[in-house]
């Protein structure tokens, strides 16, 4: 009986595979929340909810949750960086921390985007980081070190010049890496058919690909300080342009700065970045409603900061106080360093909408006694302490953590992304689709 059941199960799986094989290849929208562990989703959900009525907010993530994934690199640690994580997600192969689309021996690995191009697909990338940052770069080029930003930008641009671009649409930040004293790619690339856009408001007037949009010197402003809809607007444009080509496409979307807020231990910043990602996902889900032959897969490369919802033994987390904070710690720090330190307490109280205790004022006073980089570092730590203590937020590190991350999927082939996976399994499953 067990043997018959096993044979029947194999037959059903084979039949399902054959059905997919006979269908037109689906579009793939691959979303990465950089640094987005489960705890960031929890924080976002509670921040959007009403504690008094216990009305828990619905998010765009909810219906798509399928499972979880491990994230460890091919290195002497269990904790990955974004480059190794993205390389695994893009190629299905683990590599060392710092690797951009190369294996442990620094040989190039074919990415799903490159394979998609070979198979006649259109491809694109949207990120709030610079386009040559670890995650987007790992999908579209190869380099032994993530930190050599100019060289990575050169490789992306050289693809265009040589007529071998691995993308049709690439939107994000990074102007300073493509417009340098030694090389001005912004002048060169249009000569080879690549439209360059540097103003977000120009996106609606772009009618066709290929296009590269570079909307900041490096990363885009944090959502809390700038435009929370920036990622959604770029996503909408990318989908519009790729859809026009009337062939299957693969689009990678990264909520890059969830990670940056985690590194900064900035809870308000992180929650607003999650809101930006949620808005982009809403655009994606609306697209899939009108184009059902579209697979959405979303995950994270790792989690960042060791975020805890509650701290110091107190059973409380004050989501209303999180949402009262008006600026990122980075923005507050930048403004405070340009003013008289006597004004710091009043400024911070105004930005966090909370009356500062003497303890908080003393923390700022300690920072005010420092000079140079020590002053910057001390002020940052004071602001982390104040915002975390006010909100009941805990942080264990300014780096990454090795916890499992969520996996979401919807659409054709979404059944391949359920249960407990490794990050390479996600990459391998997508590669099989585009092959």
PDB file of C-alpha atoms in Angstrom, residues 48-346:
ATOM      1  CA  UNK A  48       0.610  49.652  11.757  1.00  0.00           C
ATOM      2  CA  UNK A  49      -1.842  48.189  14.313  1.00  0.00           C
ATOM      3  CA  UNK A  50      -4.062  49.616  17.040  1.00  0.00           C
ATOM      4  CA  UNK A  51      -2.893  48.375  20.438  1.00  0.00           C
ATOM      5  CA  UNK A  52      -5.981  49.634  22.285  1.00  0.00           C
ATOM      6  CA  UNK A  53      -8.459  47.677  20.161  1.00  0.00           C
ATOM      7  CA  UNK A  54      -6.010  44.832  19.445  1.00  0.00           C
ATOM      8  CA  UNK A  55      -6.821  45.274  15.766  1.00  0.00           C
ATOM      9  CA  UNK A  56      -3.861  43.695  13.994  1.00  0.00           C
ATOM     10  CA  UNK A  57      -3.020  45.286  10.669  1.00  0.00           C
ATOM     11  CA  UNK A  58      -3.026  43.216   7.512  1.00  0.00           C
ATOM     12  CA  UNK A  59       0.036  43.513   5.303  1.00  0.00           C
ATOM     13  CA  UNK A  60       0.785  42.599   1.708  1.00  0.00           C
ATOM     14  CA  UNK A  61       3.068  39.853   3.027  1.00  0.00           C
ATOM     15  CA  UNK A  62       0.428  37.838   4.870  1.00  0.00           C
ATOM     16  CA  UNK A  63      -1.183  35.623   2.253  1.00  0.00           C
ATOM     17  CA  UNK A  64       2.127  34.665   0.644  1.00  0.00           C
ATOM     18  CA  UNK A  65       4.061  33.207   3.590  1.00  0.00           C
ATOM     19  CA  UNK A  66       5.396  29.768   2.626  1.00  0.00           C
ATOM     20  CA  UNK A  67       8.276  28.930   4.946  1.00  0.00           C
ATOM     21  CA  UNK A  68      11.764  29.882   6.072  1.00  0.00           C
ATOM     22  CA  UNK A  69      15.326  29.691   4.784  1.00  0.00           C
ATOM     23  CA  UNK A  70      18.822  29.354   6.185  1.00  0.00           C
ATOM     24  CA  UNK A  71      21.345  31.991   5.139  1.00  0.00           C
ATOM     25  CA  UNK A  72      24.872  30.834   6.099  1.00  0.00           C
ATOM     26  CA  UNK A  73      27.731  31.509   3.622  1.00  0.00           C
ATOM     27  CA  UNK A  74      30.577  29.343   2.309  1.00  0.00           C
ATOM     28  CA  UNK A  75      32.939  30.913   4.834  1.00  0.00           C
ATOM     29  CA  UNK A  76      34.307  30.352   8.337  1.00  0.00           C
ATOM     30  CA  UNK A  77      31.120  31.666   9.949  1.00  0.00           C
ATOM     31  CA  UNK A  78      27.396  30.970  10.191  1.00  0.00           C
ATOM     32  CA  UNK A  79      26.620  34.657   9.595  1.00  0.00           C
ATOM     33  CA  UNK A  80      26.374  35.886   6.011  1.00  0.00           C
ATOM     34  CA  UNK A  81      26.853  39.320   4.534  1.00  0.00           C
ATOM     35  CA  UNK A  82      24.647  40.743   1.787  1.00  0.00           C
ATOM     36  CA  UNK A  83      27.040  39.845  -1.027  1.00  0.00           C
ATOM     37  CA  UNK A  84      27.261  36.147  -0.177  1.00  0.00           C
ATOM     38  CA  UNK A  85      23.538  36.087   0.557  1.00  0.00           C
ATOM     39  CA  UNK A  86      22.638  37.690  -2.761  1.00  0.00           C
ATOM     40  CA  UNK A  87      25.055  35.451  -4.656  1.00  0.00           C
ATOM     41  CA  UNK A  88      23.314  32.401  -3.186  1.00  0.00           C
ATOM     42  CA  UNK A  89      19.889  33.795  -4.048  1.00  0.00           C
ATOM     43  CA  UNK A  90      20.974  34.748  -7.581  1.00  0.00           C
ATOM     44  CA  UNK A  91      23.001  31.658  -8.521  1.00  0.00           C
ATOM     45  CA  UNK A  92      21.961  28.829  -6.220  1.00  0.00           C
ATOM     46  CA  UNK A  93      25.578  28.497  -5.045  1.00  0.00           C
ATOM     47  CA  UNK A  94      27.050  29.576  -1.720  1.00  0.00           C
ATOM     48  CA  UNK A  95      30.137  31.766  -1.608  1.00  0.00           C
ATOM     49  CA  UNK A  96      32.279  33.761   0.800  1.00  0.00           C
ATOM     50  CA  UNK A  97      31.303  37.018   2.458  1.00  0.00           C
ATOM     51  CA  UNK A  98      32.071  39.835   0.044  1.00  0.00           C
ATOM     52  CA  UNK A  99      31.611  37.772  -3.123  1.00  0.00           C
ATOM     53  CA  UNK A 100      29.685  39.376  -5.980  1.00  0.00           C
ATOM     54  CA  UNK A 101      28.432  36.590  -8.248  1.00  0.00           C
ATOM     55  CA  UNK A 102      31.592  34.491  -7.873  1.00  0.00           C
ATOM     56  CA  UNK A 103      32.249  31.171  -6.152  1.00  0.00           C
ATOM     57  CA  UNK A 104      34.633  30.433  -3.294  1.00  0.00           C
ATOM     58  CA  UNK A 105      37.514  30.295  -5.796  1.00  0.00           C
ATOM     59  CA  UNK A 106      36.450  33.666  -7.262  1.00  0.00           C
ATOM     60  CA  UNK A 107      35.247  32.206 -10.556  1.00  0.00           C
ATOM     61  CA  UNK A 108      32.096  33.784 -12.059  1.00  0.00           C
ATOM     62  CA  UNK A 109      28.811  31.994 -11.435  1.00  0.00           C
ATOM     63  CA  UNK A 110      26.005  32.300 -13.957  1.00  0.00           C
ATOM     64  CA  UNK A 111      23.162  34.224 -12.348  1.00  0.00           C
ATOM     65  CA  UNK A 112      19.476  33.652 -12.940  1.00  0.00           C
ATOM     66  CA  UNK A 113      19.324  37.026 -14.706  1.00  0.00           C
ATOM     67  CA  UNK A 114      22.101  36.085 -17.123  1.00  0.00           C
ATOM     68  CA  UNK A 115      20.434  32.754 -17.807  1.00  0.00           C
ATOM     69  CA  UNK A 116      17.108  34.504 -18.314  1.00  0.00           C
ATOM     70  CA  UNK A 117      18.735  36.749 -20.938  1.00  0.00           C
ATOM     71  CA  UNK A 118      20.077  33.689 -22.736  1.00  0.00           C
ATOM     72  CA  UNK A 119      16.543  32.267 -22.711  1.00  0.00           C
ATOM     73  CA  UNK A 120      15.120  35.393 -24.327  1.00  0.00           C
ATOM     74  CA  UNK A 121      13.676  37.029 -21.232  1.00  0.00           C
ATOM     75  CA  UNK A 122      13.725  40.707 -20.316  1.00  0.00           C
ATOM     76  CA  UNK A 123      15.384  41.534 -17.004  1.00  0.00           C
ATOM     77  CA  UNK A 124      15.484  44.366 -14.528  1.00  0.00           C
ATOM     78  CA  UNK A 125      16.466  45.579 -11.098  1.00  0.00           C
ATOM     79  CA  UNK A 126      14.995  48.067  -8.627  1.00  0.00           C
ATOM     80  CA  UNK A 127      16.700  48.980  -5.358  1.00  0.00           C
ATOM     81  CA  UNK A 128      16.859  51.801  -2.846  1.00  0.00           C
ATOM     82  CA  UNK A 129      20.621  51.306  -2.535  1.00  0.00           C
ATOM     83  CA  UNK A 130      23.090  52.228  -5.238  1.00  0.00           C
ATOM     84  CA  UNK A 131      22.692  49.886  -8.210  1.00  0.00           C
ATOM     85  CA  UNK A 132      26.264  48.639  -7.758  1.00  0.00           C
ATOM     86  CA  UNK A 133      25.637  47.652  -4.143  1.00  0.00           C
ATOM     87  CA  UNK A 134      25.954  44.041  -3.003  1.00  0.00           C
ATOM     88  CA  UNK A 135      22.493  42.705  -3.787  1.00  0.00           C
ATOM     89  CA  UNK A 136      21.726  44.171  -7.221  1.00  0.00           C
ATOM     90  CA  UNK A 137      25.338  43.739  -8.331  1.00  0.00           C
ATOM     91  CA  UNK A 138      25.296  40.024  -7.477  1.00  0.00           C
ATOM     92  CA  UNK A 139      22.456  39.445  -9.939  1.00  0.00           C
ATOM     93  CA  UNK A 140      24.022  41.285 -12.871  1.00  0.00           C
ATOM     94  CA  UNK A 141      27.809  41.101 -12.670  1.00  0.00           C
ATOM     95  CA  UNK A 142      30.789  39.370 -11.054  1.00  0.00           C
ATOM     96  CA  UNK A 143      33.524  40.753  -8.806  1.00  0.00           C
ATOM     97  CA  UNK A 144      35.695  39.339  -6.003  1.00  0.00           C
ATOM     98  CA  UNK A 145      34.984  42.189  -3.569  1.00  0.00           C
ATOM     99  CA  UNK A 146      31.734  44.005  -2.903  1.00  0.00           C
ATOM    100  CA  UNK A 147      33.632  47.043  -1.631  1.00  0.00           C
ATOM    101  CA  UNK A 148      35.189  48.009  -4.975  1.00  0.00           C
ATOM    102  CA  UNK A 149      32.190  50.070  -6.026  1.00  0.00           C
ATOM    103  CA  UNK A 150      33.841  51.922  -8.903  1.00  0.00           C
ATOM    104  CA  UNK A 151      35.054  48.695 -10.489  1.00  0.00           C
ATOM    105  CA  UNK A 152      31.604  47.129 -10.136  1.00  0.00           C
ATOM    106  CA  UNK A 153      30.014  50.201 -11.738  1.00  0.00           C
ATOM    107  CA  UNK A 154      32.543  49.940 -14.555  1.00  0.00           C
ATOM    108  CA  UNK A 155      31.597  46.313 -15.170  1.00  0.00           C
ATOM    109  CA  UNK A 156      27.897  47.135 -15.317  1.00  0.00           C
ATOM    110  CA  UNK A 157      28.533  50.018 -17.715  1.00  0.00           C
ATOM    111  CA  UNK A 158      30.963  48.026 -19.862  1.00  0.00           C
ATOM    112  CA  UNK A 159      28.243  45.445 -20.499  1.00  0.00           C
ATOM    113  CA  UNK A 160      26.203  48.198 -22.130  1.00  0.00           C
ATOM    114  CA  UNK A 161      29.096  49.535 -24.197  1.00  0.00           C
ATOM    115  CA  UNK A 162      29.910  46.044 -25.466  1.00  0.00           C
ATOM    116  CA  UNK A 163      26.275  45.315 -26.330  1.00  0.00           C
ATOM    117  CA  UNK A 164      26.008  42.628 -23.661  1.00  0.00           C
ATOM    118  CA  UNK A 165      23.880  44.323 -21.001  1.00  0.00           C
ATOM    119  CA  UNK A 166      22.385  41.852 -18.543  1.00  0.00           C
ATOM    120  CA  UNK A 167      19.461  44.188 -17.836  1.00  0.00           C
ATOM    121  CA  UNK A 168      16.781  46.215 -19.611  1.00  0.00           C
ATOM    122  CA  UNK A 169      15.829  48.308 -16.586  1.00  0.00           C
ATOM    123  CA  UNK A 170      18.057  49.224 -13.644  1.00  0.00           C
ATOM    124  CA  UNK A 171      16.727  51.747 -11.122  1.00  0.00           C
ATOM    125  CA  UNK A 172      18.210  52.908  -7.824  1.00  0.00           C
ATOM    126  CA  UNK A 173      20.965  55.168  -6.541  1.00  0.00           C
ATOM    127  CA  UNK A 174      24.661  55.439  -7.316  1.00  0.00           C
ATOM    128  CA  UNK A 175      25.253  58.512  -9.485  1.00  0.00           C
ATOM    129  CA  UNK A 176      28.635  59.174  -7.885  1.00  0.00           C
ATOM    130  CA  UNK A 177      30.007  55.831  -9.118  1.00  0.00           C
ATOM    131  CA  UNK A 178      28.988  56.416 -12.725  1.00  0.00           C
ATOM    132  CA  UNK A 179      29.920  60.110 -12.867  1.00  0.00           C
ATOM    133  CA  UNK A 180      33.548  60.296 -11.725  1.00  0.00           C
ATOM    134  CA  UNK A 181      36.557  62.427 -12.562  1.00  0.00           C
ATOM    135  CA  UNK A 182      38.254  59.434 -14.187  1.00  0.00           C
ATOM    136  CA  UNK A 183      35.148  58.147 -16.010  1.00  0.00           C
ATOM    137  CA  UNK A 184      31.814  59.746 -16.797  1.00  0.00           C
ATOM    138  CA  UNK A 185      29.565  56.873 -17.780  1.00  0.00           C
ATOM    139  CA  UNK A 186      26.528  59.168 -17.741  1.00  0.00           C
ATOM    140  CA  UNK A 187      27.823  60.754 -20.949  1.00  0.00           C
ATOM    141  CA  UNK A 188      29.065  57.517 -22.507  1.00  0.00           C
ATOM    142  CA  UNK A 189      26.103  55.172 -21.976  1.00  0.00           C
ATOM    143  CA  UNK A 190      23.515  57.175 -23.973  1.00  0.00           C
ATOM    144  CA  UNK A 191      25.838  56.870 -26.983  1.00  0.00           C
ATOM    145  CA  UNK A 192      25.256  53.114 -26.732  1.00  0.00           C
ATOM    146  CA  UNK A 193      21.471  53.230 -26.483  1.00  0.00           C
ATOM    147  CA  UNK A 194      21.054  53.381 -22.709  1.00  0.00           C
ATOM    148  CA  UNK A 195      18.710  56.085 -21.456  1.00  0.00           C
ATOM    149  CA  UNK A 196      19.934  57.741 -18.254  1.00  0.00           C
ATOM    150  CA  UNK A 197      17.427  59.265 -15.828  1.00  0.00           C
ATOM    151  CA  UNK A 198      18.517  61.113 -12.682  1.00  0.00           C
ATOM    152  CA  UNK A 199      15.232  62.691 -11.585  1.00  0.00           C
ATOM    153  CA  UNK A 200      12.520  60.440 -10.154  1.00  0.00           C
ATOM    154  CA  UNK A 201       9.857  62.708 -11.630  1.00  0.00           C
ATOM    155  CA  UNK A 202      11.137  61.860 -15.118  1.00  0.00           C
ATOM    156  CA  UNK A 203      10.219  58.185 -14.735  1.00  0.00           C
ATOM    157  CA  UNK A 204       6.664  58.595 -15.980  1.00  0.00           C
ATOM    158  CA  UNK A 205       7.944  60.057 -19.250  1.00  0.00           C
ATOM    159  CA  UNK A 206      10.184  57.056 -19.986  1.00  0.00           C
ATOM    160  CA  UNK A 207       8.330  55.004 -22.594  1.00  0.00           C
ATOM    161  CA  UNK A 208      10.709  52.191 -23.445  1.00  0.00           C
ATOM    162  CA  UNK A 209      13.660  50.238 -22.133  1.00  0.00           C
ATOM    163  CA  UNK A 210      16.626  50.077 -21.872  1.00  0.00           C
ATOM    164  CA  UNK A 211      16.974  52.613 -19.094  1.00  0.00           C
ATOM    165  CA  UNK A 212      19.191  53.199 -16.089  1.00  0.00           C
ATOM    166  CA  UNK A 213      17.814  55.434 -13.350  1.00  0.00           C
ATOM    167  CA  UNK A 214      20.246  56.829 -10.782  1.00  0.00           C
ATOM    168  CA  UNK A 215      18.333  58.959  -8.290  1.00  0.00           C
ATOM    169  CA  UNK A 216      20.918  59.671  -5.590  1.00  0.00           C
ATOM    170  CA  UNK A 217      24.671  60.007  -5.205  1.00  0.00           C
ATOM    171  CA  UNK A 218      24.687  56.725  -3.267  1.00  0.00           C
ATOM    172  CA  UNK A 219      21.605  55.236  -1.624  1.00  0.00           C
ATOM    173  CA  UNK A 220      18.212  56.927  -1.790  1.00  0.00           C
ATOM    174  CA  UNK A 221      17.116  58.944   1.266  1.00  0.00           C
ATOM    175  CA  UNK A 222      15.549  56.847   4.007  1.00  0.00           C
ATOM    176  CA  UNK A 223      11.781  56.526   3.676  1.00  0.00           C
ATOM    177  CA  UNK A 224      11.278  58.297   7.005  1.00  0.00           C
ATOM    178  CA  UNK A 225      13.282  61.282   5.741  1.00  0.00           C
ATOM    179  CA  UNK A 226      12.236  61.295   2.094  1.00  0.00           C
ATOM    180  CA  UNK A 227       9.623  59.589  -0.074  1.00  0.00           C
ATOM    181  CA  UNK A 228       8.139  56.410   1.372  1.00  0.00           C
ATOM    182  CA  UNK A 229       6.725  55.627  -2.099  1.00  0.00           C
ATOM    183  CA  UNK A 230      10.083  55.773  -3.900  1.00  0.00           C
ATOM    184  CA  UNK A 231      10.471  51.988  -4.122  1.00  0.00           C
ATOM    185  CA  UNK A 232       6.842  51.556  -5.183  1.00  0.00           C
ATOM    186  CA  UNK A 233       7.177  54.209  -7.888  1.00  0.00           C
ATOM    187  CA  UNK A 234      10.351  52.650  -9.295  1.00  0.00           C
ATOM    188  CA  UNK A 235       8.689  49.234  -9.183  1.00  0.00           C
ATOM    189  CA  UNK A 236       5.658  50.527 -11.074  1.00  0.00           C
ATOM    190  CA  UNK A 237       7.884  51.963 -13.807  1.00  0.00           C
ATOM    191  CA  UNK A 238       9.980  48.807 -14.096  1.00  0.00           C
ATOM    192  CA  UNK A 239       6.878  46.631 -14.445  1.00  0.00           C
ATOM    193  CA  UNK A 240       5.392  48.965 -17.047  1.00  0.00           C
ATOM    194  CA  UNK A 241       8.532  48.969 -19.181  1.00  0.00           C
ATOM    195  CA  UNK A 242       9.203  45.233 -18.905  1.00  0.00           C
ATOM    196  CA  UNK A 243       5.564  44.385 -19.602  1.00  0.00           C
ATOM    197  CA  UNK A 244       5.723  46.403 -22.836  1.00  0.00           C
ATOM    198  CA  UNK A 245       8.312  44.011 -24.247  1.00  0.00           C
ATOM    199  CA  UNK A 246       5.647  41.274 -24.336  1.00  0.00           C
ATOM    200  CA  UNK A 247       7.958  38.447 -23.359  1.00  0.00           C
ATOM    201  CA  UNK A 248       8.649  36.790 -20.011  1.00  0.00           C
ATOM    202  CA  UNK A 249      10.643  38.952 -17.643  1.00  0.00           C
ATOM    203  CA  UNK A 250      12.553  38.581 -14.391  1.00  0.00           C
ATOM    204  CA  UNK A 251      12.636  41.588 -12.080  1.00  0.00           C
ATOM    205  CA  UNK A 252      14.620  41.799  -8.840  1.00  0.00           C
ATOM    206  CA  UNK A 253      13.306  44.314  -6.303  1.00  0.00           C
ATOM    207  CA  UNK A 254      15.280  45.120  -3.165  1.00  0.00           C
ATOM    208  CA  UNK A 255      14.171  47.018  -0.100  1.00  0.00           C
ATOM    209  CA  UNK A 256      17.832  47.743   0.532  1.00  0.00           C
ATOM    210  CA  UNK A 257      17.744  50.094   3.469  1.00  0.00           C
ATOM    211  CA  UNK A 258      15.880  47.931   5.963  1.00  0.00           C
ATOM    212  CA  UNK A 259      19.377  46.574   6.476  1.00  0.00           C
ATOM    213  CA  UNK A 260      20.944  50.019   6.805  1.00  0.00           C
ATOM    214  CA  UNK A 261      18.429  50.994   9.490  1.00  0.00           C
ATOM    215  CA  UNK A 262      19.165  47.714  11.258  1.00  0.00           C
ATOM    216  CA  UNK A 263      22.892  48.446  11.213  1.00  0.00           C
ATOM    217  CA  UNK A 264      22.101  51.861  12.690  1.00  0.00           C
ATOM    218  CA  UNK A 265      19.845  50.273  15.351  1.00  0.00           C
ATOM    219  CA  UNK A 266      17.156  52.725  14.275  1.00  0.00           C
ATOM    220  CA  UNK A 267      13.697  51.264  14.852  1.00  0.00           C
ATOM    221  CA  UNK A 268      11.648  54.118  13.361  1.00  0.00           C
ATOM    222  CA  UNK A 269      13.826  54.104  10.262  1.00  0.00           C
ATOM    223  CA  UNK A 270      13.405  50.329   9.892  1.00  0.00           C
ATOM    224  CA  UNK A 271       9.622  50.410  10.242  1.00  0.00           C
ATOM    225  CA  UNK A 272       9.313  53.101   7.568  1.00  0.00           C
ATOM    226  CA  UNK A 273      11.559  51.097   5.214  1.00  0.00           C
ATOM    227  CA  UNK A 274       9.269  48.119   5.797  1.00  0.00           C
ATOM    228  CA  UNK A 275       6.338  50.350   4.894  1.00  0.00           C
ATOM    229  CA  UNK A 276       8.104  51.306   1.677  1.00  0.00           C
ATOM    230  CA  UNK A 277       8.607  47.631   0.832  1.00  0.00           C
ATOM    231  CA  UNK A 278       4.988  46.847   1.661  1.00  0.00           C
ATOM    232  CA  UNK A 279       3.860  49.583  -0.740  1.00  0.00           C
ATOM    233  CA  UNK A 280       6.080  48.180  -3.480  1.00  0.00           C
ATOM    234  CA  UNK A 281       4.632  44.729  -2.864  1.00  0.00           C
ATOM    235  CA  UNK A 282       1.153  46.192  -3.242  1.00  0.00           C
ATOM    236  CA  UNK A 283       2.157  47.407  -6.724  1.00  0.00           C
ATOM    237  CA  UNK A 284       3.485  43.928  -7.517  1.00  0.00           C
ATOM    238  CA  UNK A 285       0.347  42.165  -6.294  1.00  0.00           C
ATOM    239  CA  UNK A 286      -1.841  44.515  -8.335  1.00  0.00           C
ATOM    240  CA  UNK A 287       0.255  43.688 -11.395  1.00  0.00           C
ATOM    241  CA  UNK A 288      -0.187  39.958 -10.768  1.00  0.00           C
ATOM    242  CA  UNK A 289      -3.959  40.354 -10.445  1.00  0.00           C
ATOM    243  CA  UNK A 290      -3.985  41.585 -14.048  1.00  0.00           C
ATOM    244  CA  UNK A 291      -1.217  39.213 -15.161  1.00  0.00           C
ATOM    245  CA  UNK A 292      -1.810  35.930 -13.320  1.00  0.00           C
ATOM    246  CA  UNK A 293       1.031  34.134 -15.100  1.00  0.00           C
ATOM    247  CA  UNK A 294       3.428  35.891 -12.746  1.00  0.00           C
ATOM    248  CA  UNK A 295       5.426  34.277  -9.947  1.00  0.00           C
ATOM    249  CA  UNK A 296       6.240  36.410  -6.915  1.00  0.00           C
ATOM    250  CA  UNK A 297       8.981  35.193  -4.588  1.00  0.00           C
ATOM    251  CA  UNK A 298      10.094  37.240  -1.612  1.00  0.00           C
ATOM    252  CA  UNK A 299      12.709  36.569   1.038  1.00  0.00           C
ATOM    253  CA  UNK A 300      15.611  38.208   2.873  1.00  0.00           C
ATOM    254  CA  UNK A 301      19.343  37.716   2.545  1.00  0.00           C
ATOM    255  CA  UNK A 302      19.778  37.777   6.350  1.00  0.00           C
ATOM    256  CA  UNK A 303      18.524  39.682   9.371  1.00  0.00           C
ATOM    257  CA  UNK A 304      20.291  42.700  10.834  1.00  0.00           C
ATOM    258  CA  UNK A 305      20.725  44.209  14.270  1.00  0.00           C
ATOM    259  CA  UNK A 306      19.346  41.460  16.487  1.00  0.00           C
ATOM    260  CA  UNK A 307      16.074  43.363  16.807  1.00  0.00           C
ATOM    261  CA  UNK A 308      13.828  42.453  19.743  1.00  0.00           C
ATOM    262  CA  UNK A 309      10.266  43.598  20.332  1.00  0.00           C
ATOM    263  CA  UNK A 310      10.745  44.417  24.020  1.00  0.00           C
ATOM    264  CA  UNK A 311      13.842  44.953  26.174  1.00  0.00           C
ATOM    265  CA  UNK A 312      15.332  44.904  29.668  1.00  0.00           C
ATOM    266  CA  UNK A 313      12.797  42.447  31.072  1.00  0.00           C
ATOM    267  CA  UNK A 314       9.854  44.772  30.472  1.00  0.00           C
ATOM    268  CA  UNK A 315       6.897  43.149  28.738  1.00  0.00           C
ATOM    269  CA  UNK A 316       6.167  46.128  26.525  1.00  0.00           C
ATOM    270  CA  UNK A 317       6.820  47.605  23.112  1.00  0.00           C
ATOM    271  CA  UNK A 318       5.471  51.067  22.371  1.00  0.00           C
ATOM    272  CA  UNK A 319       4.500  51.077  18.711  1.00  0.00           C
ATOM    273  CA  UNK A 320       2.800  54.465  19.017  1.00  0.00           C
ATOM    274  CA  UNK A 321       6.083  55.987  20.153  1.00  0.00           C
ATOM    275  CA  UNK A 322       7.884  54.398  17.216  1.00  0.00           C
ATOM    276  CA  UNK A 323       5.498  56.100  14.823  1.00  0.00           C
ATOM    277  CA  UNK A 324       5.865  59.462  16.591  1.00  0.00           C
ATOM    278  CA  UNK A 325       9.571  59.647  15.697  1.00  0.00           C
ATOM    279  CA  UNK A 326       9.900  62.007  12.739  1.00  0.00           C
ATOM    280  CA  UNK A 327      13.446  61.442  11.450  1.00  0.00           C
ATOM    281  CA  UNK A 328      16.105  58.791  11.131  1.00  0.00           C
ATOM    282  CA  UNK A 329      18.954  58.790  13.617  1.00  0.00           C
ATOM    283  CA  UNK A 330      21.304  59.580  10.726  1.00  0.00           C
ATOM    284  CA  UNK A 331      19.316  62.691   9.795  1.00  0.00           C
ATOM    285  CA  UNK A 332      19.037  63.842  13.400  1.00  0.00           C
ATOM    286  CA  UNK A 333      22.752  63.340  13.949  1.00  0.00           C
ATOM    287  CA  UNK A 334      23.682  65.262  10.805  1.00  0.00           C
ATOM    288  CA  UNK A 335      21.592  68.247  11.835  1.00  0.00           C
ATOM    289  CA  UNK A 336      22.721  68.151  15.461  1.00  0.00           C
ATOM    290  CA  UNK A 337      26.410  68.167  14.561  1.00  0.00           C
ATOM    291  CA  UNK A 338      25.878  71.467  12.767  1.00  0.00           C
ATOM    292  CA  UNK A 339      24.219  73.211  15.737  1.00  0.00           C
ATOM    293  CA  UNK A 340      25.215  74.283  19.226  1.00  0.00           C
ATOM    294  CA  UNK A 341      25.060  71.273  21.549  1.00  0.00           C
ATOM    295  CA  UNK A 342      23.076  73.337  24.056  1.00  0.00           C
ATOM    296  CA  UNK A 343      20.164  72.965  21.646  1.00  0.00           C
ATOM    297  CA  UNK A 344      20.430  69.184  21.363  1.00  0.00           C
ATOM    298  CA  UNK A 345      17.920  68.183  24.072  1.00  0.00           C
ATOM    299  CA  UNK A 346      15.180  70.450  22.732  1.00  0.00           C
TER     300      UNK A 346
END
